[in-house]
Tab-separated table of C-alpha atoms and ligand atoms in Angstrom:
chain	number	residue	atom	x	y	z
A	27	MET	CA	125.889	-9.510	134.028
A	28	ASN	CA	125.006	-11.923	131.288
A	29	ILE	CA	121.354	-13.010	131.468
A	30	LYS	CA	119.818	-15.653	129.198
A	31	LEU	CA	116.311	-17.054	128.929
A	32	LEU	CA	116.089	-20.798	128.372
A	33	LYS	CA	113.047	-22.675	127.113
A	34	ASN	CA	113.835	-25.787	129.106
A	35	ASP	CA	115.089	-26.790	132.492
A	36	ILE	CA	118.797	-27.569	132.843
A	37	GLU	CA	120.820	-30.238	134.601
A	38	LYS	CA	122.734	-29.792	137.818
A	39	LYS	CA	126.122	-29.928	136.146
A	40	GLN	CA	125.284	-26.900	134.007
A	41	PHE	CA	125.209	-24.398	136.875
A	42	ASP	CA	127.030	-23.604	140.141
A	43	VAL	CA	124.093	-22.420	142.182
A	44	GLU	CA	120.316	-22.253	141.875
A	45	ILE	CA	118.334	-19.491	143.550
A	46	VAL	CA	115.209	-20.833	145.268
A	47	LEU	CA	112.794	-18.383	146.841
A	48	VAL	CA	110.851	-19.583	149.824
A	49	LYS	CA	107.548	-17.950	150.643
A	50	ASN	CA	106.112	-20.918	152.408
A	51	ILE	CA	108.060	-24.052	153.299
A	52	LYS	CA	104.852	-26.051	152.790
A	53	ASN	CA	104.997	-25.403	149.050
A	54	LEU	CA	108.439	-26.939	148.578
A	55	ASN	CA	109.124	-30.519	147.535
A	56	LYS	CA	109.767	-33.220	150.117
A	57	LYS	CA	113.553	-33.055	149.966
A	58	GLU	CA	113.660	-29.285	150.188
A	59	LYS	CA	111.304	-29.325	153.159
A	60	GLU	CA	113.620	-31.734	154.964
A	61	ILE	CA	116.660	-29.580	154.270
A	62	LEU	CA	115.058	-26.401	155.579
A	63	LYS	CA	113.380	-28.018	158.586
A	64	GLU	CA	116.688	-29.470	159.666
A	65	ILE	CA	118.291	-26.044	159.905
A	66	ASN	CA	115.147	-24.383	161.245
A	67	PHE	CA	114.951	-21.985	158.255
A	68	ASP	CA	112.810	-18.999	159.147
A	69	VAL	CA	110.918	-17.376	156.268
A	70	LYS	CA	110.059	-14.338	158.361
A	71	SER	CA	113.601	-13.418	159.362
A	72	SER	CA	114.862	-13.017	155.749
A	73	ASP	CA	117.092	-16.044	155.920
A	74	ALA	CA	119.541	-17.142	153.232
A	75	TYR	CA	120.914	-20.691	153.236
A	76	PHE	CA	123.125	-22.542	150.758
A	77	HIS	CA	122.812	-26.324	150.550
A	78	THR	CA	125.922	-27.817	148.943
A	79	ASN	CA	124.575	-31.142	147.729
A	80	THR	CA	121.655	-29.730	145.793
A	81	LYS	CA	123.499	-26.474	144.900
A	82	LYS	CA	120.413	-24.583	146.081
A	83	LEU	CA	120.564	-21.149	147.659
A	84	PHE	CA	117.342	-20.711	149.634
A	85	ILE	CA	116.211	-17.120	150.070
A	86	ALA	CA	113.259	-16.236	152.267
A	87	CYS	CA	110.721	-13.975	150.550
A	88	THR	CA	107.283	-13.536	152.077
A	89	VAL	CA	105.833	-11.577	149.141
A	90	LEU	CA	106.773	-12.755	145.661
A	91	LYS	CA	106.362	-9.475	143.822
A	92	LYS	CA	107.547	-5.902	143.382
A	93	GLU	CA	109.957	-4.487	145.975
A	94	ASP	CA	110.005	-7.663	148.091
A	95	LEU	CA	110.994	-9.673	145.058
A	96	LYS	CA	113.664	-7.180	143.975
A	97	ILE	CA	115.129	-7.163	147.476
A	98	ALA	CA	115.113	-10.982	147.628
A	99	PHE	CA	117.075	-11.269	144.375
A	100	SER	CA	119.389	-8.514	145.493
A	101	THR	CA	120.070	-10.493	148.696
A	102	ALA	CA	120.596	-13.618	146.606
A	103	ILE	CA	123.172	-12.082	144.287
A	104	ARG	CA	125.007	-10.408	147.183
A	105	THR	CA	125.186	-13.761	148.973
A	106	ILE	CA	126.429	-15.527	145.847
A	107	LYS	CA	129.193	-12.921	145.446
A	108	LYS	CA	130.798	-14.173	148.630
A	109	PHE	CA	131.413	-17.573	147.016
A	110	LYS	CA	133.277	-18.692	143.932
A	111	PHE	CA	130.172	-19.290	141.806
A	112	SER	CA	129.744	-17.914	138.330
A	113	THR	CA	126.803	-19.667	136.630
A	114	ILE	CA	123.447	-19.151	138.311
A	115	LYS	CA	120.184	-20.920	137.589
A	116	ILE	CA	116.769	-19.428	138.350
A	117	ASN	CA	113.376	-20.942	137.658
A	118	LEU	CA	110.805	-18.397	136.543
A	119	LEU	CA	108.299	-20.393	138.553
A	120	GLN	CA	109.024	-20.138	142.278
A	121	ASP	CA	106.991	-21.377	145.202
A	122	LYS	CA	104.085	-22.155	142.829
A	123	LYS	CA	104.030	-18.640	141.383
A	124	GLU	CA	105.329	-17.324	138.078
A	125	LEU	CA	107.553	-14.384	138.916
A	126	ASN	CA	107.607	-11.050	137.153
A	127	ILE	CA	110.794	-11.284	135.143
A	128	GLN	CA	111.365	-7.539	135.268
A	129	ASP	CA	111.274	-7.322	139.066
A	130	MET	CA	113.565	-10.334	139.240
A	131	VAL	CA	116.156	-8.879	136.884
A	132	GLU	CA	115.907	-5.422	138.418
A	133	GLY	CA	116.780	-6.887	141.832
A	134	LEU	CA	119.663	-8.885	140.370
A	135	VAL	CA	121.249	-6.114	138.307
A	136	LEU	CA	120.745	-3.268	140.784
A	137	GLY	CA	121.667	-5.444	143.785
A	138	ASN	CA	124.841	-6.620	142.080
A	139	TYR	CA	126.121	-3.067	141.572
A	140	GLU	CA	129.270	-1.953	143.342
A	141	PHE	CA	131.458	1.043	142.564
A	142	THR	CA	134.841	-0.598	142.046
A	143	LYS	CA	136.484	1.783	139.591
A	144	TYR	CA	139.005	2.945	142.184
A	145	LYS	CA	139.709	-0.480	143.739
A	146	SER	CA	142.833	-2.437	142.896
A	147	GLU	CA	142.325	-5.124	140.266
A	148	ASN	CA	141.805	-8.024	142.712
A	149	LYS	CA	139.018	-6.193	144.531
A	150	LYS	CA	136.871	-5.737	141.407
A	151	SER	CA	133.606	-7.637	141.256
A	152	LYS	CA	133.205	-10.625	138.978
A	153	THR	CA	130.624	-11.127	136.266
A	154	PHE	CA	127.887	-13.714	136.495
A	155	LYS	CA	126.120	-15.801	133.918
A	156	ILE	CA	122.453	-16.105	134.801
A	157	LEU	CA	120.225	-18.730	133.199
A	158	ILE	CA	116.501	-18.211	133.659
A	159	CYS	CA	114.487	-21.347	132.914
A	160	THR	CA	111.052	-20.520	131.561
A	161	GLN	CA	109.623	-23.984	130.856
A	162	ASN	CA	106.474	-23.433	132.930
A	163	SER	CA	105.755	-19.882	131.794
A	164	LYS	CA	102.331	-18.874	130.466
A	165	GLU	CA	104.037	-16.221	128.383
A	166	ASP	CA	105.928	-17.063	125.207
A	167	ILE	CA	109.663	-16.644	125.221
A	168	ASN	CA	109.714	-13.755	122.724
A	169	SER	CA	107.524	-11.596	124.865
A	170	LEU	CA	109.568	-12.525	127.959
A	171	ASN	CA	112.688	-11.621	126.041
A	172	LYS	CA	111.302	-8.213	125.104
A	173	LYS	CA	110.592	-7.520	128.787
A	174	LEU	CA	114.091	-8.681	129.649
A	175	GLN	CA	115.697	-6.344	127.098
A	176	ASP	CA	113.644	-3.384	128.348
A	177	ILE	CA	114.584	-3.892	131.976
A	178	LEU	CA	118.230	-4.418	131.042
A	179	ALA	CA	118.186	-1.068	129.239
A	180	ILE	CA	116.634	0.641	132.264
A	181	THR	CA	118.841	-0.960	134.917
A	182	SER	CA	122.032	-0.400	132.961
A	183	SER	CA	121.113	3.292	132.752
A	184	VAL	CA	120.536	3.346	136.513
A	185	ASN	CA	123.966	1.813	137.014
A	186	MET	CA	125.486	4.256	134.549
A	187	VAL	CA	124.069	7.120	136.610
A	188	ARG	CA	125.403	5.524	139.805
A	189	ASN	CA	128.866	5.344	138.230
A	190	ILE	CA	128.755	8.972	137.137
A	191	VAL	CA	127.579	10.255	140.514
A	192	ASN	CA	130.110	8.118	142.437
A	193	THR	CA	133.030	9.353	140.321
A	194	PRO	CA	135.184	11.850	142.260
A	195	PRO	CA	135.044	15.539	141.322
A	196	GLU	CA	138.665	15.554	140.189
A	197	ASP	CA	137.702	13.116	137.426
A	198	TYR	CA	134.163	14.252	136.724
A	199	TYR	CA	133.682	17.916	135.918
A	200	PRO	CA	131.376	19.779	133.513
A	201	GLN	CA	133.437	19.018	130.393
A	202	ILE	CA	133.320	15.277	131.170
A	203	MET	CA	129.561	15.422	131.618
A	204	ALA	CA	129.309	17.153	128.248
A	205	GLU	CA	131.461	14.446	126.663
A	206	ASP	CA	129.220	11.747	128.142
A	207	ALA	CA	126.198	13.495	126.641
A	208	ILE	CA	127.924	13.622	123.248
A	209	LYS	CA	128.690	9.891	123.442
A	210	ILE	CA	125.071	9.036	124.166
A	211	ALA	CA	123.907	11.338	121.381
A	212	LYS	CA	126.241	9.757	118.840
A	213	ARG	CA	125.192	6.219	119.746
A	214	ASP	CA	121.437	6.865	119.770
A	215	ASN	CA	121.238	9.553	117.132
A	216	LEU	CA	120.131	12.341	119.479
A	217	GLU	CA	120.765	16.023	118.939
A	218	CYS	CA	123.313	17.437	121.346
A	219	ILE	CA	124.278	21.052	121.874
A	220	ILE	CA	126.907	22.092	124.408
A	221	HIS	CA	126.919	25.749	125.426
A	222	GLY	CA	129.958	27.190	127.215
A	223	GLU	CA	130.382	30.319	129.317
A	224	GLU	CA	130.532	32.622	126.320
A	225	TYR	CA	126.980	31.586	125.461
A	226	LEU	CA	125.829	32.067	129.071
A	227	LEU	CA	127.285	35.578	129.061
A	228	LYS	CA	125.712	36.491	125.730
A	229	ASN	CA	122.318	35.232	126.823
A	230	GLN	CA	122.233	36.984	130.200
A	231	MET	CA	122.359	33.737	132.130
A	232	ASN	CA	124.117	35.499	134.950
A	233	ALA	CA	122.738	33.307	137.733
A	234	MET	CA	124.238	30.121	136.349
A	235	LEU	CA	127.395	31.851	135.171
A	236	SER	CA	128.143	33.313	138.628
A	237	VAL	CA	128.010	29.964	140.408
A	238	GLY	CA	130.789	28.494	138.273
A	239	ARG	CA	132.994	31.580	138.162
A	240	ALA	CA	135.583	30.496	140.754
A	241	SER	CA	136.007	27.042	139.271
A	242	ARG	CA	138.932	26.090	137.053
A	243	HIS	CA	136.404	24.101	134.998
A	244	GLU	CA	134.250	25.881	132.466
A	245	SER	CA	130.491	25.606	133.102
A	246	LYS	CA	128.500	23.773	130.457
A	247	LEU	CA	124.847	23.892	129.551
A	248	ILE	CA	124.092	20.560	127.941
A	249	HIS	CA	121.029	20.178	125.723
A	250	LEU	CA	120.178	16.713	124.436
A	251	SER	CA	117.076	16.063	122.358
A	252	TYR	CA	115.410	12.843	121.341
A	253	LYS	CA	113.036	13.412	118.441
A	254	PRO	CA	111.053	10.446	117.136
A	255	LYS	CA	108.920	10.797	114.012
A	256	GLU	CA	105.423	12.124	114.760
A	257	PRO	CA	105.930	12.439	118.510
A	258	LYS	CA	102.902	12.084	120.776
A	259	GLY	CA	103.999	15.020	122.919
A	260	LYS	CA	106.893	16.946	124.349
A	261	ILE	CA	108.686	16.353	127.632
A	262	VAL	CA	111.426	18.559	129.062
A	263	LEU	CA	113.794	17.330	131.780
A	264	VAL	CA	116.100	19.787	133.528
A	265	GLY	CA	118.875	18.601	135.853
A	266	LYS	CA	121.125	20.191	138.465
A	267	GLY	CA	124.616	19.050	137.552
A	268	LEU	CA	126.843	20.479	140.282
A	269	THR	CA	129.930	18.344	139.759
A	270	TYR	CA	131.040	19.659	143.137
A	271	ASP	CA	129.369	21.833	145.721
A	272	SER	CA	131.865	23.216	148.229
A	273	GLY	CA	129.240	25.776	149.244
A	274	GLY	CA	131.258	28.596	147.679
A	275	LEU	CA	132.168	31.505	149.967
A	276	SER	CA	129.345	30.389	152.280
A	277	LEU	CA	131.651	27.398	152.648
A	278	LYS	CA	130.249	24.114	153.906
A	279	PRO	CA	131.675	22.795	157.195
A	280	ALA	CA	134.046	19.847	156.619
A	281	GLU	CA	131.601	17.120	157.575
A	282	PHE	CA	128.891	18.464	155.257
A	283	MET	CA	131.225	18.845	152.291
A	284	VAL	CA	132.065	15.153	152.130
A	285	SER	CA	129.886	13.428	149.514
A	286	MET	CA	129.084	16.659	147.633
A	287	LYS	CA	130.187	14.935	144.435
A	288	CYS	CA	126.577	13.719	144.653
A	289	ASP	CA	125.356	17.199	143.734
A	290	LYS	CA	125.415	16.215	140.054
A	291	SER	CA	122.739	13.563	140.651
A	292	GLY	CA	119.916	15.527	139.011
A	293	GLY	CA	121.863	16.152	135.822
A	294	SER	CA	123.110	12.578	135.862
A	295	ALA	CA	119.541	11.274	136.177
A	296	VAL	CA	118.620	13.319	133.106
A	297	LEU	CA	121.575	11.727	131.261
A	298	GLY	CA	120.394	8.288	132.387
A	299	ILE	CA	116.864	8.864	131.140
A	300	MET	CA	118.098	10.199	127.778
A	301	ASN	CA	120.362	7.138	127.576
A	302	THR	CA	117.340	4.791	127.596
A	303	LEU	CA	114.763	6.405	125.294
A	304	LYS	CA	115.890	4.850	122.046
A	305	ALA	CA	116.176	1.355	123.508
A	306	LEU	CA	112.613	1.671	124.825
A	307	ASN	CA	111.395	3.073	121.500
A	308	CYS	CA	109.887	6.091	123.278
A	309	GLN	CA	107.178	7.876	121.271
A	310	TYR	CA	107.621	11.270	122.925
A	311	GLU	CA	109.986	14.060	122.045
A	312	VAL	CA	112.214	14.435	125.091
A	313	HIS	CA	114.666	17.233	125.862
A	314	GLY	CA	117.336	16.824	128.510
A	315	ILE	CA	118.895	20.046	129.767
A	316	ILE	CA	121.702	19.943	132.282
A	317	GLY	CA	123.448	22.771	134.088
A	318	ALA	CA	126.931	21.341	134.683
A	319	VAL	CA	128.811	23.646	137.045
A	320	GLU	CA	131.320	23.478	139.899
A	321	ASN	CA	130.727	25.670	142.966
A	322	MET	CA	134.131	26.682	144.365
A	323	ILE	CA	135.880	29.455	146.275
A	324	GLY	CA	138.538	31.880	145.083
A	325	ALA	CA	139.214	35.494	144.229
A	326	ASP	CA	136.712	35.266	141.401
A	327	ALA	CA	133.919	33.697	143.457
A	328	PHE	CA	130.434	35.204	143.528
A	329	LYS	CA	129.504	36.520	146.942
A	330	PRO	CA	126.749	36.794	149.472
A	331	ASP	CA	125.320	40.314	148.843
A	332	ASP	CA	125.737	40.082	145.065
A	333	VAL	CA	122.647	40.714	142.975
A	334	LEU	CA	122.376	38.511	139.895
A	335	VAL	CA	120.153	38.962	136.873
A	336	ALA	CA	118.694	35.719	135.529
A	337	LYS	CA	117.822	34.997	131.885
A	338	ASN	CA	114.197	36.100	132.413
A	339	ALA	CA	115.485	39.436	133.805
A	340	LYS	CA	114.459	38.706	137.399
A	341	THR	CA	116.969	39.973	139.955
A	342	ILE	CA	118.235	37.699	142.709
A	343	GLU	CA	119.888	38.809	145.932
A	344	VAL	CA	122.504	36.223	146.930
A	345	ARG	CA	122.367	35.683	150.664
A	346	ASN	CA	124.051	32.282	150.642
A	347	THR	CA	126.330	30.983	147.900
A	348	ASP	CA	125.562	27.440	149.048
A	349	ALA	CA	122.014	27.818	147.719
A	350	GLU	CA	123.597	27.590	144.261
A	351	GLY	CA	121.534	24.811	142.695
A	352	ARG	CA	118.468	27.011	142.398
A	353	LEU	CA	120.573	29.689	140.658
A	354	VAL	CA	121.785	27.218	138.046
A	355	LEU	CA	118.311	25.751	137.607
A	356	ALA	CA	116.728	29.199	137.299
A	357	ASP	CA	118.663	29.916	134.117
A	358	CYS	CA	118.332	26.367	132.797
A	359	LEU	CA	114.543	26.468	133.279
A	360	CYS	CA	114.402	29.841	131.452
A	361	TYR	CA	116.556	28.444	128.657
A	362	ALA	CA	114.328	25.370	128.311
A	363	GLN	CA	111.125	27.387	128.053
A	364	ASP	CA	112.649	29.965	125.682
A	365	GLU	CA	114.027	27.312	123.353
A	366	ILE	CA	111.205	24.760	123.414
A	367	GLU	CA	107.604	25.515	122.482
A	368	ASP	CA	104.409	23.635	123.342
A	369	ILE	CA	105.791	21.749	126.298
A	370	ASP	CA	103.524	19.030	127.746
A	371	TYR	CA	105.593	18.227	130.815
A	372	ILE	CA	108.553	19.960	132.393
A	373	PHE	CA	110.314	18.252	135.311
A	374	ASP	CA	113.427	19.311	137.148
A	375	TYR	CA	115.694	17.003	139.165
A	376	ALA	CA	117.997	18.349	141.829
A	377	THR	CA	119.806	17.481	145.037
A	378	LEU	CA	118.513	20.866	146.100
A	379	THR	CA	118.119	20.992	149.866
A	380	GLY	CA	119.242	19.338	153.069
A	381	ALA	CA	115.798	20.340	154.332
A	382	CYS	CA	114.234	17.791	151.983
A	383	ILE	CA	116.227	15.055	153.724
A	384	VAL	CA	115.074	16.328	157.105
A	385	ALA	CA	111.471	16.286	155.895
A	386	LEU	CA	111.324	12.963	154.057
A	387	GLY	CA	114.412	10.916	154.904
A	388	ASN	CA	116.983	9.277	152.699
A	389	GLN	CA	114.682	7.261	150.467
A	390	THR	CA	111.986	9.638	149.319
A	391	ILE	CA	111.991	12.229	146.532
A	392	GLY	CA	110.350	15.525	147.514
A	393	THR	CA	107.837	16.433	144.842
A	394	MET	CA	106.435	19.919	144.329
A	395	GLY	CA	104.250	21.629	141.774
A	396	HIS	CA	100.960	23.392	141.061
A	397	SER	CA	98.940	20.554	139.548
A	398	ASN	CA	97.432	17.913	141.809
A	399	LYS	CA	96.560	15.873	138.743
A	400	LEU	CA	100.196	15.788	137.660
A	401	LYS	CA	101.363	14.913	141.174
A	402	THR	CA	98.907	12.002	141.244
A	403	LYS	CA	100.223	10.840	137.889
A	404	MET	CA	103.757	10.928	139.222
A	405	GLN	CA	102.640	9.080	142.360
A	406	LYS	CA	101.352	6.259	140.151
A	407	ALA	CA	104.715	6.038	138.410
A	408	ALA	CA	106.355	5.952	141.835
A	409	ASP	CA	104.088	3.119	142.986
A	410	SER	CA	104.858	0.936	140.003
A	411	SER	CA	108.549	1.776	139.621
A	412	GLY	CA	109.312	1.311	143.314
A	413	GLU	CA	110.883	4.754	143.713
A	414	LEU	CA	109.394	6.686	146.597
A	415	ILE	CA	107.991	10.189	146.295
A	416	GLY	CA	106.350	12.463	148.842
A	417	VAL	CA	104.466	15.622	148.010
A	418	LEU	CA	105.572	18.782	149.804
A	419	PRO	CA	102.784	21.358	149.519
A	420	PHE	CA	103.213	24.930	148.325
A	421	ASN	CA	101.046	27.504	150.070
A	422	ARG	CA	100.351	31.219	149.843
A	423	TYR	CA	102.398	32.130	152.933
A	424	LEU	CA	105.799	30.630	152.210
A	425	PRO	CA	106.742	32.850	149.219
A	426	ALA	CA	107.129	35.725	151.707
A	427	MET	CA	110.246	33.979	153.020
A	428	ILE	CA	112.215	34.504	149.817
A	429	LYS	CA	111.293	38.169	149.403
A	430	SER	CA	114.269	40.497	149.131
A	431	LYS	CA	114.500	44.092	150.287
A	432	ILE	CA	116.745	45.070	147.391
A	433	ALA	CA	116.011	42.648	144.548
A	434	ASP	CA	113.044	40.694	143.163
A	435	ILE	CA	113.816	37.641	145.290
A	436	THR	CA	116.579	36.164	147.442
A	437	ASN	CA	118.192	32.757	146.991
A	438	SER	CA	118.142	31.913	150.671
A	439	SER	CA	115.191	32.139	152.985
A	440	SER	CA	115.459	34.080	156.233
A	441	SER	CA	114.531	30.932	158.154
A	442	ARG	CA	115.216	27.220	157.754
A	443	ALA	CA	111.531	26.399	158.159
A	444	GLY	CA	110.077	24.725	155.080
A	445	GLY	CA	113.473	24.906	153.348
A	446	ALA	CA	112.679	22.351	150.651
A	447	ILE	CA	109.459	24.138	149.765
A	448	THR	CA	110.930	27.655	149.703
A	449	ALA	CA	113.595	26.300	147.308
A	450	GLY	CA	110.797	24.921	145.108
A	451	LEU	CA	109.010	28.271	145.297
A	452	PHE	CA	112.198	30.027	144.251
A	453	LEU	CA	112.230	27.895	141.072
A	454	ASP	CA	108.564	28.736	140.506
A	455	ASN	CA	109.736	32.280	139.725
A	456	PHE	CA	111.327	30.911	136.579
A	457	ILE	CA	108.380	28.901	135.293
A	458	LYS	CA	106.328	30.681	132.667
A	459	LYS	CA	102.607	31.120	133.274
A	460	GLU	CA	101.604	28.701	130.530
A	461	ASN	CA	103.815	25.978	132.020
A	462	LYS	CA	102.829	26.256	135.690
A	463	LYS	CA	100.598	23.178	135.652
A	464	LYS	CA	103.005	21.210	133.509
A	465	TRP	CA	105.875	21.546	135.916
A	466	LEU	CA	107.091	19.321	138.750
A	467	HIS	CA	110.153	19.932	140.877
A	468	LEU	CA	111.790	16.760	142.213
A	469	ASP	CA	114.182	17.263	145.119
A	470	ILE	CA	116.312	14.120	145.139
A	471	ALA	CA	118.774	15.269	147.846
A	472	GLY	CA	117.887	12.314	150.091
A	473	ALA	CA	117.107	9.603	147.569
A	474	ALA	CA	120.077	10.101	145.247
A	475	TYR	CA	122.899	9.219	147.598
A	476	SER	CA	123.280	7.346	150.848
A	477	GLU	CA	126.250	6.122	152.816
A	478	SER	CA	124.146	3.407	154.370
A	479	PRO	CA	123.045	0.831	151.782
A	480	TRP	CA	119.306	0.162	151.639
A	481	ALA	CA	117.174	-2.276	149.620
A	482	TYR	CA	119.060	-2.961	146.364
A	483	ASN	CA	121.157	0.189	146.691
A	484	SER	CA	124.789	-0.101	147.717
A	485	PHE	CA	126.925	2.570	149.394
A	486	GLY	CA	126.735	5.860	147.471
A	487	ALA	CA	124.670	6.802	144.461
A	488	THR	CA	121.309	5.148	143.794
A	489	GLY	CA	120.401	6.411	140.315
A	490	SER	CA	117.317	8.132	141.720
A	491	GLY	CA	114.766	9.485	139.223
A	492	VAL	CA	115.576	7.270	136.248
A	493	ARG	CA	113.123	4.411	136.824
A	494	LEU	CA	110.469	6.818	138.100
A	495	THR	CA	110.566	9.006	135.003
A	496	LEU	CA	110.787	6.165	132.489
A	497	ASP	CA	107.758	4.629	134.174
A	498	PHE	CA	105.929	7.965	133.988
A	499	ILE	CA	106.648	8.203	130.259
A	500	LYS	CA	105.619	4.592	129.665
A	501	LYS	CA	102.283	5.207	131.405
A	502	LEU	CA	101.496	8.158	129.091
A	503	ASP	CA	100.811	5.709	126.298
A	504	LYS	CA	98.074	3.979	128.255
B	4	LIG	N1	123.633	20.524	147.404
B	4	LIG	C1	123.086	21.098	148.576
B	4	LIG	C2	121.913	20.278	149.140
B	4	LIG	C3	122.243	18.889	149.636
B	4	LIG	C4	122.458	18.674	150.985
B	4	LIG	C5	122.271	17.830	148.767
B	4	LIG	C6	122.743	17.389	151.433
B	4	LIG	C7	122.559	16.562	149.206
B	4	LIG	C8	122.795	16.324	150.540
B	4	LIG	C9	122.562	22.499	148.272
B	4	LIG	O1	123.233	23.196	147.290
B	4	LIG	C10	122.645	23.271	149.546
B	4	LIG	O2	123.720	23.398	150.066
B	4	LIG	N2	121.512	23.771	150.021
B	4	LIG	C11	121.448	24.521	151.223
B	4	LIG	C12	120.471	25.619	151.018
B	4	LIG	C13	120.490	26.689	152.082
B	4	LIG	C14	121.807	27.416	152.068
B	4	LIG	C15	119.346	27.641	151.832
B	4	LIG	C16	121.011	23.600	152.350
B	4	LIG	O3	120.211	22.687	152.121
B	4	LIG	O4	121.490	23.775	153.474
B	5	LIG	ZN1	124.969	24.227	147.999
B	6	LIG	ZN1	124.176	22.015	145.811
């Protein structure tokens, strides 16, 4: 999508369609009022109407900000796609209000996304030229342009993550994820270390190593670091990058296995965040650590009843090989805290449990941790970024459910009750004392992937976690 800011208004012959938001028909000009009254346009029923003569696409939008605005522009661009238009005009001033350019562009770019890589040539989506006329803006064009560039960096990372997650497991396996990390590192001058299975073996990362053992793809621990001069602090992001989760020997039933290419969403979100830091001129040192692994079956598969020793020497009784994400994350969290000193924030991102979807639905990220202050901070980033989070509370009783009779802990609780929280509590075993209050676990199992499109998300991956985290980091400066 090609988006340009213009200082002045443009003539009708210079565009194919103009997007006009309607909050209140009363605020429109006389001609527009007539047009909409004639067709009985209803602002409350999210109507869209294209008027040929004036080239105006009227989109109902009762609130001209934030999520409502993003959804309205997403509806607009999806409507326009059905026609043969290519140049689109938008006035920054709509219905007597100056719109937030970032919400507008976010709705356009995210709403326009479709995964077409595997469609024949004629089914691919077209590119649009969008002209935003700013003649009535109170803000000068340079500052508007800066905001535009920032949101383009963020939304293109979200779409990059969507592409990665939507890519089938045959084409996207740990080595490919590592190569993507290397590409980002080269472009933005980040450090990038890729550790293979030999390293995992040498460093007693037996939990992560076991999960990938039956795969024909070598597991990779990816470590990206962004290090600005005189950083204001240190942030560590750890992602579950299961490029496929068949369940392992505790094999998933057929209907639950479909879509498990989405199990790399946490690691992909970490890639997406790392992909944006330089463009946003981030002042924090940020480490992105991804456990890229494929969970398969075979003669070499790890088994229920195995006892694994993690990097911090804790022993884990495997009772279900489908609870593999926490095994990979356990070692990655240990690695992060062994390698990186003086951490200010440590977040992990994982499509960890079906229980999280049962608890919170398909839109909301389950958030767990020991610090209420940190959870509140993350809630603020959620409120302004538009991503939804819900806190799932730890308590003193639930840890009993992951006790093991023969090892330090078990990877699968004896009961399904509180499954998202017991998974979070499992990870807590791998957080060092000094980092307890700096840690948040984000279960994105519901929010990362959905087969029913919602808001400005299309079928499949949503890019969950990217906007939330970048917003969190941005707020640290304030
Ligand atoms: N990757 C799944 C969780 C998942 C489910 C993600 C649905 C996205 C959509 C995870 O590895 C898993 O299978 N978890 C088990 C844990 C159980 C065996 C303790 C689950 O949620 O059933
Ligand atoms: Zn699993
Ligand atoms: Zn999984």
